[in-house]
Tab-separated table of C-alpha atoms and ligand atoms in Angstrom:
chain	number	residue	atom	x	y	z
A	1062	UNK	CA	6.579	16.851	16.345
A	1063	UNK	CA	8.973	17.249	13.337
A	1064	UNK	CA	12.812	18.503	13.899
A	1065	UNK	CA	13.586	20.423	10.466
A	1066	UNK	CA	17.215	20.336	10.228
A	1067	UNK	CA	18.994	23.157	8.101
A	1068	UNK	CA	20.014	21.898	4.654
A	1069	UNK	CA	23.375	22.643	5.811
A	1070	UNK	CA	22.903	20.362	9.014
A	1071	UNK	CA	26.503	18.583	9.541
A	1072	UNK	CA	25.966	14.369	10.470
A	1073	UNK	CA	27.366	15.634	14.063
A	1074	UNK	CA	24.255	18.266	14.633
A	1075	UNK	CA	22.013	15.417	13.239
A	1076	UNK	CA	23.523	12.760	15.591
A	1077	UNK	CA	23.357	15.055	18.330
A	1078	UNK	CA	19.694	16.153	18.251
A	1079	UNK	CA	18.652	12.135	17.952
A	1080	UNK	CA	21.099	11.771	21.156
A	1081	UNK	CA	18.653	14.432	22.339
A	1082	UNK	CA	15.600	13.126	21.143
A	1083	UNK	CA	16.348	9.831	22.779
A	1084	UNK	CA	17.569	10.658	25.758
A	1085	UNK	CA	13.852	12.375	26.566
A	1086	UNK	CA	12.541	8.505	25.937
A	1087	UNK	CA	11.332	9.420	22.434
A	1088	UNK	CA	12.299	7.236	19.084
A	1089	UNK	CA	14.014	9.520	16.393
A	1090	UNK	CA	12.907	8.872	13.469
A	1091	UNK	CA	15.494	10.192	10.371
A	1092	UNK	CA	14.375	11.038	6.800
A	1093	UNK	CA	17.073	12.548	4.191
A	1094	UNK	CA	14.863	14.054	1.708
A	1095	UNK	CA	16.578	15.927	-1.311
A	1096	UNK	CA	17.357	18.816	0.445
A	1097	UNK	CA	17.331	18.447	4.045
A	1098	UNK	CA	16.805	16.204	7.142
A	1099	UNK	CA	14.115	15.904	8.953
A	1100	UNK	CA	13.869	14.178	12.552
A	1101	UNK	CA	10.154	12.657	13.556
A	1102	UNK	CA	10.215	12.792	17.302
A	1103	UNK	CA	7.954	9.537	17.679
A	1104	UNK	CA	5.662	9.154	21.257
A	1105	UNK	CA	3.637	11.377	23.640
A	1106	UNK	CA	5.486	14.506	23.177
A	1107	UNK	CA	2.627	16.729	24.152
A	1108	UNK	CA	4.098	17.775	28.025
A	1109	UNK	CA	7.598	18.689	25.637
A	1110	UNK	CA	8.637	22.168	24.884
A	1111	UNK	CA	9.430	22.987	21.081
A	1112	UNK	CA	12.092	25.271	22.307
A	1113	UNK	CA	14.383	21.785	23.867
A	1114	UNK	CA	14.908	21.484	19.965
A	1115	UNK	CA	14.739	24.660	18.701
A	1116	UNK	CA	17.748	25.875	20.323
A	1117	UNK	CA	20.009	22.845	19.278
A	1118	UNK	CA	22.740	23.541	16.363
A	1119	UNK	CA	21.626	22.816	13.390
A	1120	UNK	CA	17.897	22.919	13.063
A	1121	UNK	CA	15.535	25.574	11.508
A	1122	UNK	CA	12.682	24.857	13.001
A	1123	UNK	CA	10.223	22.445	14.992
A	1124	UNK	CA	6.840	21.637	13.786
A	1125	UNK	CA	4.178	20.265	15.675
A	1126	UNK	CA	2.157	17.714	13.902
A	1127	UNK	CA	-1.396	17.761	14.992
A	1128	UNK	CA	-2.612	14.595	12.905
A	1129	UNK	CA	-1.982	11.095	15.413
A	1130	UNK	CA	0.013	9.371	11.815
A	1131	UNK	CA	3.068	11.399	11.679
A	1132	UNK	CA	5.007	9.547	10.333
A	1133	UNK	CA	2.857	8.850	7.728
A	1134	UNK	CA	1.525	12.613	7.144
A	1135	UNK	CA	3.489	14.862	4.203
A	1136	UNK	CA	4.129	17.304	6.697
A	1137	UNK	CA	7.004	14.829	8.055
A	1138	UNK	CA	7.483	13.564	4.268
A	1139	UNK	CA	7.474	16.513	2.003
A	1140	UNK	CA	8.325	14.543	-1.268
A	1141	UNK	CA	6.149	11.948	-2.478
A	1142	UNK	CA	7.568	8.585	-1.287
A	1143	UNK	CA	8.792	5.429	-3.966
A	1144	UNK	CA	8.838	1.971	-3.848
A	1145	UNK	CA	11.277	0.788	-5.591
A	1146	UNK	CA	11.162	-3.269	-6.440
A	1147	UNK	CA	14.145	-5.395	-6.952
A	1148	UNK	CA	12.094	-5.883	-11.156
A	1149	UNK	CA	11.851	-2.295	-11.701
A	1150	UNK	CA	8.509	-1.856	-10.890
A	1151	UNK	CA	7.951	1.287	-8.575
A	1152	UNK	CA	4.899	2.190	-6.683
A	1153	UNK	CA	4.665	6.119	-6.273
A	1154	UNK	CA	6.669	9.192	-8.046
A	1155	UNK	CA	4.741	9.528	-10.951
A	1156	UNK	CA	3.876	6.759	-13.644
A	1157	UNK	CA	1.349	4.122	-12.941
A	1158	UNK	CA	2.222	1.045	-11.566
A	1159	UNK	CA	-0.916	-2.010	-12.649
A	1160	UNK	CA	-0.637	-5.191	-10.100
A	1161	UNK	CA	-2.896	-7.761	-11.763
A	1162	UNK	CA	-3.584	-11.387	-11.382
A	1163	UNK	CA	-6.691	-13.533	-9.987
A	1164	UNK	CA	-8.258	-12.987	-7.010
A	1165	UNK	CA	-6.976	-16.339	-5.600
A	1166	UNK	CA	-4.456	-18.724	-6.967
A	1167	UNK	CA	-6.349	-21.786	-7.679
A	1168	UNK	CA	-3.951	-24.152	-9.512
A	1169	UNK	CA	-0.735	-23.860	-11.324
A	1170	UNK	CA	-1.965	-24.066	-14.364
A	1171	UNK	CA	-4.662	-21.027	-13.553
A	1172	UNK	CA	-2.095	-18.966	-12.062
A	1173	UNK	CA	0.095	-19.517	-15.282
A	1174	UNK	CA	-2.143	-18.469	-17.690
A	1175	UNK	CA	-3.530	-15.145	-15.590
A	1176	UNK	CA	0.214	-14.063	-15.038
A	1177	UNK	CA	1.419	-14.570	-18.762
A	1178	UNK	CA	-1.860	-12.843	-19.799
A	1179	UNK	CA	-1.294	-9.461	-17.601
A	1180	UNK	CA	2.393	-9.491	-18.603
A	1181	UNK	CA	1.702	-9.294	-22.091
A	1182	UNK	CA	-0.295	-6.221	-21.781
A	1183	UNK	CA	2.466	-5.033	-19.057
A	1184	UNK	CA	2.269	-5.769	-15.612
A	1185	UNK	CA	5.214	-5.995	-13.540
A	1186	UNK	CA	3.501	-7.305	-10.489
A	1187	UNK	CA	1.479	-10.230	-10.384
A	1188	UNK	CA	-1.503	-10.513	-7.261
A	1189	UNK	CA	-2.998	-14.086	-6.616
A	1190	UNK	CA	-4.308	-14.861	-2.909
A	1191	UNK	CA	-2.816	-17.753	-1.465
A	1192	UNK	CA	-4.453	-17.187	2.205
A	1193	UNK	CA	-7.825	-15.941	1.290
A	1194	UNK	CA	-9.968	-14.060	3.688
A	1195	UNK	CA	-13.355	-15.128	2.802
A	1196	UNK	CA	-16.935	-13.775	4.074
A	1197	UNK	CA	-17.760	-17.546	4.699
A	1198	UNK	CA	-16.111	-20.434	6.263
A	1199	UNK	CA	-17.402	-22.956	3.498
A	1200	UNK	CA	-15.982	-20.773	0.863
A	1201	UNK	CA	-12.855	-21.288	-0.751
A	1202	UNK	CA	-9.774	-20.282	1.472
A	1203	UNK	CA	-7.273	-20.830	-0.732
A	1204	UNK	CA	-4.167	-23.011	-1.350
A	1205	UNK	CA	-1.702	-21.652	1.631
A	1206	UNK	CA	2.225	-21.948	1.324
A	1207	UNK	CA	1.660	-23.799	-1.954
A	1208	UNK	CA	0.046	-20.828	-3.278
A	1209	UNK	CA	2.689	-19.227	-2.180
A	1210	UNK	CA	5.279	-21.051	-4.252
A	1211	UNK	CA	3.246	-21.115	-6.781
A	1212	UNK	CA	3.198	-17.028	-7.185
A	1213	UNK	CA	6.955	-17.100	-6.861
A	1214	UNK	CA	7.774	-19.749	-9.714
A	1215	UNK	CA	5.243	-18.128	-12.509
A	1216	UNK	CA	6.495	-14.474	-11.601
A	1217	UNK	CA	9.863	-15.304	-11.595
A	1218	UNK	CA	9.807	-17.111	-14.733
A	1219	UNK	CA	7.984	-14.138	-16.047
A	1220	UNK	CA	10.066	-11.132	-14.056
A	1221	UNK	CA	7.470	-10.115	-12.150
A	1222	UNK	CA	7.256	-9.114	-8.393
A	1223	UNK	CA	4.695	-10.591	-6.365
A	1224	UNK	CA	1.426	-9.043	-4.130
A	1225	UNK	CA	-0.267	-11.817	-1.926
A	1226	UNK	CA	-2.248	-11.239	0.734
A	1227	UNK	CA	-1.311	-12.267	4.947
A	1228	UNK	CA	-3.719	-12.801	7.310
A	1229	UNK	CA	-1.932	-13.615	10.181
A	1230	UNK	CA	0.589	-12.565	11.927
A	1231	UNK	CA	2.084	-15.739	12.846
A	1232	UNK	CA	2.327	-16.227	8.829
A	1233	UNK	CA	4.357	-12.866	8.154
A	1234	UNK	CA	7.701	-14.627	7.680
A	1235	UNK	CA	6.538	-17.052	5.491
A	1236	UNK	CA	4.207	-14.679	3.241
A	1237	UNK	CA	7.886	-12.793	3.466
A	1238	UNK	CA	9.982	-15.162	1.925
A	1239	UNK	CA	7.692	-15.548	-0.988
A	1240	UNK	CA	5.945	-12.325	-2.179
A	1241	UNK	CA	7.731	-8.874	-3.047
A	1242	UNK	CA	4.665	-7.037	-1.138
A	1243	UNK	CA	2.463	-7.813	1.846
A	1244	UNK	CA	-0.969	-7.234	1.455
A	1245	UNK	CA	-3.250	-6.160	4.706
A	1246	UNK	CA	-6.686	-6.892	3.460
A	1247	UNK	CA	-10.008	-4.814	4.293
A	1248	UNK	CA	-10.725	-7.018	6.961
A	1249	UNK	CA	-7.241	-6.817	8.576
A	1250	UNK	CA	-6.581	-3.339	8.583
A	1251	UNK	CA	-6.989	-2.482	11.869
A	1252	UNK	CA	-5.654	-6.038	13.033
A	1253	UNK	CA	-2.754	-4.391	14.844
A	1254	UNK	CA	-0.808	-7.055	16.083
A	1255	UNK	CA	-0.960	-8.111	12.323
A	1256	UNK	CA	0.311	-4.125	11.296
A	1257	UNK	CA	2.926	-5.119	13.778
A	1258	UNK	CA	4.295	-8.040	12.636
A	1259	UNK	CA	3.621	-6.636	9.062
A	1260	UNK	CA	6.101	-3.546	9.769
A	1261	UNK	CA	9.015	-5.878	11.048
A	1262	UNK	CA	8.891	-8.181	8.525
A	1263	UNK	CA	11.645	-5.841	6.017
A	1264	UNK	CA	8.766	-5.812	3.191
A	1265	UNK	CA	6.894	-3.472	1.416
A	1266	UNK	CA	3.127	-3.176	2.706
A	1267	UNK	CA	0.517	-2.627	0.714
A	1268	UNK	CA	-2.720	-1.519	2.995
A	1269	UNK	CA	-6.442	-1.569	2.331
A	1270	UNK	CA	-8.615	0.738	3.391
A	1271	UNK	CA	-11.224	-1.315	5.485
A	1272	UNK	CA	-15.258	-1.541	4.521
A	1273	UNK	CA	-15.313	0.865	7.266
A	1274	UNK	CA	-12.941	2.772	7.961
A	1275	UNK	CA	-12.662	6.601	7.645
A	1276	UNK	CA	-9.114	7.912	5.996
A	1277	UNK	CA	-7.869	9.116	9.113
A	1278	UNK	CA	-8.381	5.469	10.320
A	1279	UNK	CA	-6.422	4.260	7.322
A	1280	UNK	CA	-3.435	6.325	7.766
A	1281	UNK	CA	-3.207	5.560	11.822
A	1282	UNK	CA	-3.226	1.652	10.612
A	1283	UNK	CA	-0.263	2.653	8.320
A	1284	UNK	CA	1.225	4.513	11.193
A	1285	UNK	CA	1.234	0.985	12.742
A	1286	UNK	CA	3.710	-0.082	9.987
A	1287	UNK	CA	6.186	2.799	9.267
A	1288	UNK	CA	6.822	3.308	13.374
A	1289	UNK	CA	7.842	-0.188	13.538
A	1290	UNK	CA	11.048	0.841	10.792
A	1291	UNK	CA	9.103	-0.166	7.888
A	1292	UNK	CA	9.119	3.079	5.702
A	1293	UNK	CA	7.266	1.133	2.614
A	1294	UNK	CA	4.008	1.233	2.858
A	1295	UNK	CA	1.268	1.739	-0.062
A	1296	UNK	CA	-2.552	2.240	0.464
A	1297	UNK	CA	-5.027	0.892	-0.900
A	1298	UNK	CA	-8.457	2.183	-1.782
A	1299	UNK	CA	-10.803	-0.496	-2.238
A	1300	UNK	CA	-14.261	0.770	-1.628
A	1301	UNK	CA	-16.319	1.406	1.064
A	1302	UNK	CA	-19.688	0.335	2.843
A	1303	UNK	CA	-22.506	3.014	1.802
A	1304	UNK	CA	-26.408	2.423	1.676
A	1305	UNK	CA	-25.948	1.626	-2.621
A	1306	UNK	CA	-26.648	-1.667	-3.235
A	1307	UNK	CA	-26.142	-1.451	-6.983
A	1308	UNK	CA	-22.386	-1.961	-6.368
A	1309	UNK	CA	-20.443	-4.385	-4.251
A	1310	UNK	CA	-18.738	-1.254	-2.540
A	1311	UNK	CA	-18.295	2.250	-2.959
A	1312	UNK	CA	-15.323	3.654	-4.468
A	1313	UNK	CA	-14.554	6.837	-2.416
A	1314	UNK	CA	-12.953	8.717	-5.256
A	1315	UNK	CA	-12.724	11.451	-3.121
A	1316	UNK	CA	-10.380	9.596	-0.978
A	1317	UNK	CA	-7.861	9.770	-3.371
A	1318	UNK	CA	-7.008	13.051	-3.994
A	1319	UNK	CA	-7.564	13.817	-0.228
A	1320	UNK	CA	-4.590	11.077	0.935
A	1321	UNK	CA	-2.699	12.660	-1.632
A	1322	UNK	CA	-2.714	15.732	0.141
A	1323	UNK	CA	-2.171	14.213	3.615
A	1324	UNK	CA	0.460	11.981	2.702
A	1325	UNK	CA	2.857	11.125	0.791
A	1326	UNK	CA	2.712	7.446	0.787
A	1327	UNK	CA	1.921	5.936	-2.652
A	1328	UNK	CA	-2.479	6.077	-3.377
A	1329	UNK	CA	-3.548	2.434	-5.069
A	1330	UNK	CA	-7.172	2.038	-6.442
A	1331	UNK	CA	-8.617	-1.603	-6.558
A	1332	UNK	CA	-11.605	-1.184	-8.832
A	1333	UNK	CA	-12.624	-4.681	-9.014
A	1334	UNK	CA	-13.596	-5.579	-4.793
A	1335	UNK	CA	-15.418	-1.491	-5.181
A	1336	UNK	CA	-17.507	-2.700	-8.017
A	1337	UNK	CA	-17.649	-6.164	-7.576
A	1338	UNK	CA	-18.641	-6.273	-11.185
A	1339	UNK	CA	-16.267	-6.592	-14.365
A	1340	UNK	CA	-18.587	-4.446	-16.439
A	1341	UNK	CA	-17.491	-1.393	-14.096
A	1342	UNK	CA	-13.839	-1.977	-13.703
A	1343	UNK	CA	-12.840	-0.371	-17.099
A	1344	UNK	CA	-14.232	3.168	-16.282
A	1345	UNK	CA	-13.570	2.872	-11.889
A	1346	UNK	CA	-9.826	2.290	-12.626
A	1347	UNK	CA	-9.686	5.318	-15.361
A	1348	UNK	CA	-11.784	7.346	-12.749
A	1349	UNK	CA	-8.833	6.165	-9.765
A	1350	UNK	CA	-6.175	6.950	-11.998
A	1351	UNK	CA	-7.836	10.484	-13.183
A	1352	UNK	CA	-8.381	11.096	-9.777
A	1353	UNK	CA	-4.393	10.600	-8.848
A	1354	UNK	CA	-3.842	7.495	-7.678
A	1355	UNK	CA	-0.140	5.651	-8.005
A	1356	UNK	CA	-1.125	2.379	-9.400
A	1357	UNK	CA	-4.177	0.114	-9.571
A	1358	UNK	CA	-4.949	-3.325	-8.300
A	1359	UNK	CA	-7.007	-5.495	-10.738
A	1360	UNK	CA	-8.493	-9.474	-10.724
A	1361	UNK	CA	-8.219	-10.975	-13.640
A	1362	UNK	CA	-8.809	-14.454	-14.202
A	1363	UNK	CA	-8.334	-16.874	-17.634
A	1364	UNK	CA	-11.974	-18.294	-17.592
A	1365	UNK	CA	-13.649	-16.142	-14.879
A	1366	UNK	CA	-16.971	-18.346	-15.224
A	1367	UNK	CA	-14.740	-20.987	-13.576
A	1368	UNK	CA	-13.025	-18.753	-10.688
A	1369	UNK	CA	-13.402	-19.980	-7.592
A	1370	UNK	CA	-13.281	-16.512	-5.854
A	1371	UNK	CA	-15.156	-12.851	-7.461
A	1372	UNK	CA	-15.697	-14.239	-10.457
A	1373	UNK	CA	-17.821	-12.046	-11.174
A	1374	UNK	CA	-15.573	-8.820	-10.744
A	1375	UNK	CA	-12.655	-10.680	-12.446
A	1376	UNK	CA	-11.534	-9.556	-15.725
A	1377	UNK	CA	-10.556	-11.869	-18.741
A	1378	UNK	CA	-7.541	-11.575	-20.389
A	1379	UNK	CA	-9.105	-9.550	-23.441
A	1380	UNK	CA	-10.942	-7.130	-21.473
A	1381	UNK	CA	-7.531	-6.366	-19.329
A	1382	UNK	CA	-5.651	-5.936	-22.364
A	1383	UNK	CA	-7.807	-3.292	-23.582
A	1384	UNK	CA	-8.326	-1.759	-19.810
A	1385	UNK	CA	-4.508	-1.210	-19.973
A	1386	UNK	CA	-4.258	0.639	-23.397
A	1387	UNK	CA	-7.049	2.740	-21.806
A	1388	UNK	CA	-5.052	3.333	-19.163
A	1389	UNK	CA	-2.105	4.300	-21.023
A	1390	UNK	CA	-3.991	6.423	-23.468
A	1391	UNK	CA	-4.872	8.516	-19.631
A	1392	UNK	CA	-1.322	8.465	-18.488
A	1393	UNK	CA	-0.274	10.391	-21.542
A	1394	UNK	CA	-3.386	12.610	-21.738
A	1395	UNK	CA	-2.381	13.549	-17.659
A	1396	UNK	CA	1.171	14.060	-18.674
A	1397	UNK	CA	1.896	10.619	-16.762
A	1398	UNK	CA	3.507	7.466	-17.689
A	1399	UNK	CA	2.143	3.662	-16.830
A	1400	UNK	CA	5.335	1.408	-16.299
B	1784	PEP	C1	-8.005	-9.036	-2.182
B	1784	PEP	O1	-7.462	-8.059	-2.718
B	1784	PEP	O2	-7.705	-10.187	-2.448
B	1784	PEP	C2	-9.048	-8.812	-1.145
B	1784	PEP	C3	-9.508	-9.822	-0.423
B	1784	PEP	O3	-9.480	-7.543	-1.064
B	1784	PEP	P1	-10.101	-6.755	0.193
B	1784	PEP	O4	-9.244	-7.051	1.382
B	1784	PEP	O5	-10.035	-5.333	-0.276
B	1784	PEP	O6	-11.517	-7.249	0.338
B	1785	MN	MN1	-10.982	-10.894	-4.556
């Protein structure tokens, strides 16, 4: 249940219905939006009345949210949530936000050359997977806190924020004192001790949809996050599981438009792990961003004959450079701006 306060709501009728709120044994939960308060009553609060709210000073109204991620939902968050990083780069609110770099950071040197190439055509945040959750145990898992370090040198010297993956949630504080944004991978989305740890770790969040997992199973896992304090979360479509075999996944396009409508947490598209091929990430990522998303997550790699991870789906620095006038070319056809 949401507590709608009035936009004229003093900070002593706010304070009072969270006194309230906890005193039943729920968590309050404030949002200031532009022009009024709201109050997520977080817990079980079927067995509680509407009217123990209603009739407190200060609020217009009580709304029962039916959907388990409240917190999540746009009923609770009207206006479409931003994150804002300490470079600039925002995820949500509008213009397009590209995060672009190899699929895993395999050297210095590699890393160096993906980040200065997707810079030059614009990006503000670099990926690169330093723990790498691979299909196979033989395959390469990547190059662990020196990965890490890695990402942080190359973006810093270039401005950028940082996107790496954690896959544990024993590793959360260190992913957190390197990268700008946790990634939750496919595999790890409904890892919920991982969610946990994810949410207290004072980062942004960026979420992947799992192979499997329906929408409503995507926002719950984000639930997971935001009731632990952490209000920045961004999710991720990345494809899905269907019977096609022509593709690596299937982008669920219509997933786009229909978490735009449920929520207002910021809508990524990753056309490179739906495709799996680099021939198709050109005209997936146009199709994500015609289809509304916030931003787009793209592998590229300098010499993707060479990569050591989805080489095959990995873009080289020429054939970004021209995905990201495309995409700019949309932007201002849509009325949008990419950062
Ligand atoms: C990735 O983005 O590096 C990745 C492993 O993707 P996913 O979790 O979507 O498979
Ligand atoms: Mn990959």
């Amino acid at each position: 249940m949401v507590i709608v306060m009035n936009a004229h709501a003093t900070d002593e009728e706010i304070a009072s219905v969270t006194d309230r709120v906890e005193a039943l044994g729920f968590h309050a939960h404030l949002s200031r939006g532009s022009e009024r308060t709201i109050i997520g009553v977080i817990g079980d609060e079927r067995p509680v009345d509407p009217e123990v709210f209603e009739a407190l000073a200060g609020v217009e109204r009580v709304v029962r949210i039916l959907h388990p991620a409240k917190l999540a939902s746009r009923d609770y968050h009207p206006d479409d949530r931003v994150i804002e990083l300490p470079n600039g780069a925002r995820l949500g609110g509008g213009q397009i936000e590209v995060m672009a770099g190899p699929c895993a950071v395999e050297s210095r040197e590699q890393l160096e050359q993906a980040a200065s190439a997707v810079a030059t055509a614009g990006v503000r945040i670099l990926r690169g997977g330093a723990f790498k959750p691979r299909t196979s145990p033989y395959s390469f898992q990547g190059l662990g806190e020196k990965g890490l370090l890695f990402l942080r040198e190359v973006a810093d010297d270039l401005g950028m924020a940082v996107v790496t993956e954690v896959v544990s949630p024993q590793d959360v504080p260190l992913v957190g004192e390197f990268a700008d944004i946790l990634q939750v991978g496919a595999r790890n989305m409904a890892n919920f001790s991982l969610l946990k740890a994810a949410g207290g770790a004072g980062r942004p969040v960026l979420l992947k949809r799992g192979l499997g997992s329906t929408i409503d199973e995507l926002l719950q896992a984000a639930e997971y996050i935001l009731s632990q304090g952490n209000d920045h979360v961004a999710l991720c479509e990345r494809g899905i599981r269907t019977f096609e075999t022509s593709t690596r996944f299937t982008l669920d396009i219509n997933a786009i438009p229909v978490l735009k409508q449920l929520t207002s947490l910021p809508v990524v598209v990753d056309p490179s792990h739906a495709t799996g091929k680099a021939e198709l990430v050109g005209p997936v990522a146009l199709a994500g961003v015609a289809a509304g998303a916030d931003g787009l997550l793209v592998e590229v790699h300098p010499n993707p004959r060479e990569a050591l991870s989805d080489g095959a789906q990995s873009l080289d620095p020429e054939a970004f450079a021209t995905l990201m006038s495309s995409v700019r070319s949309l932007a201002v056809a849509l009325g949008r701006k990419a950062a």
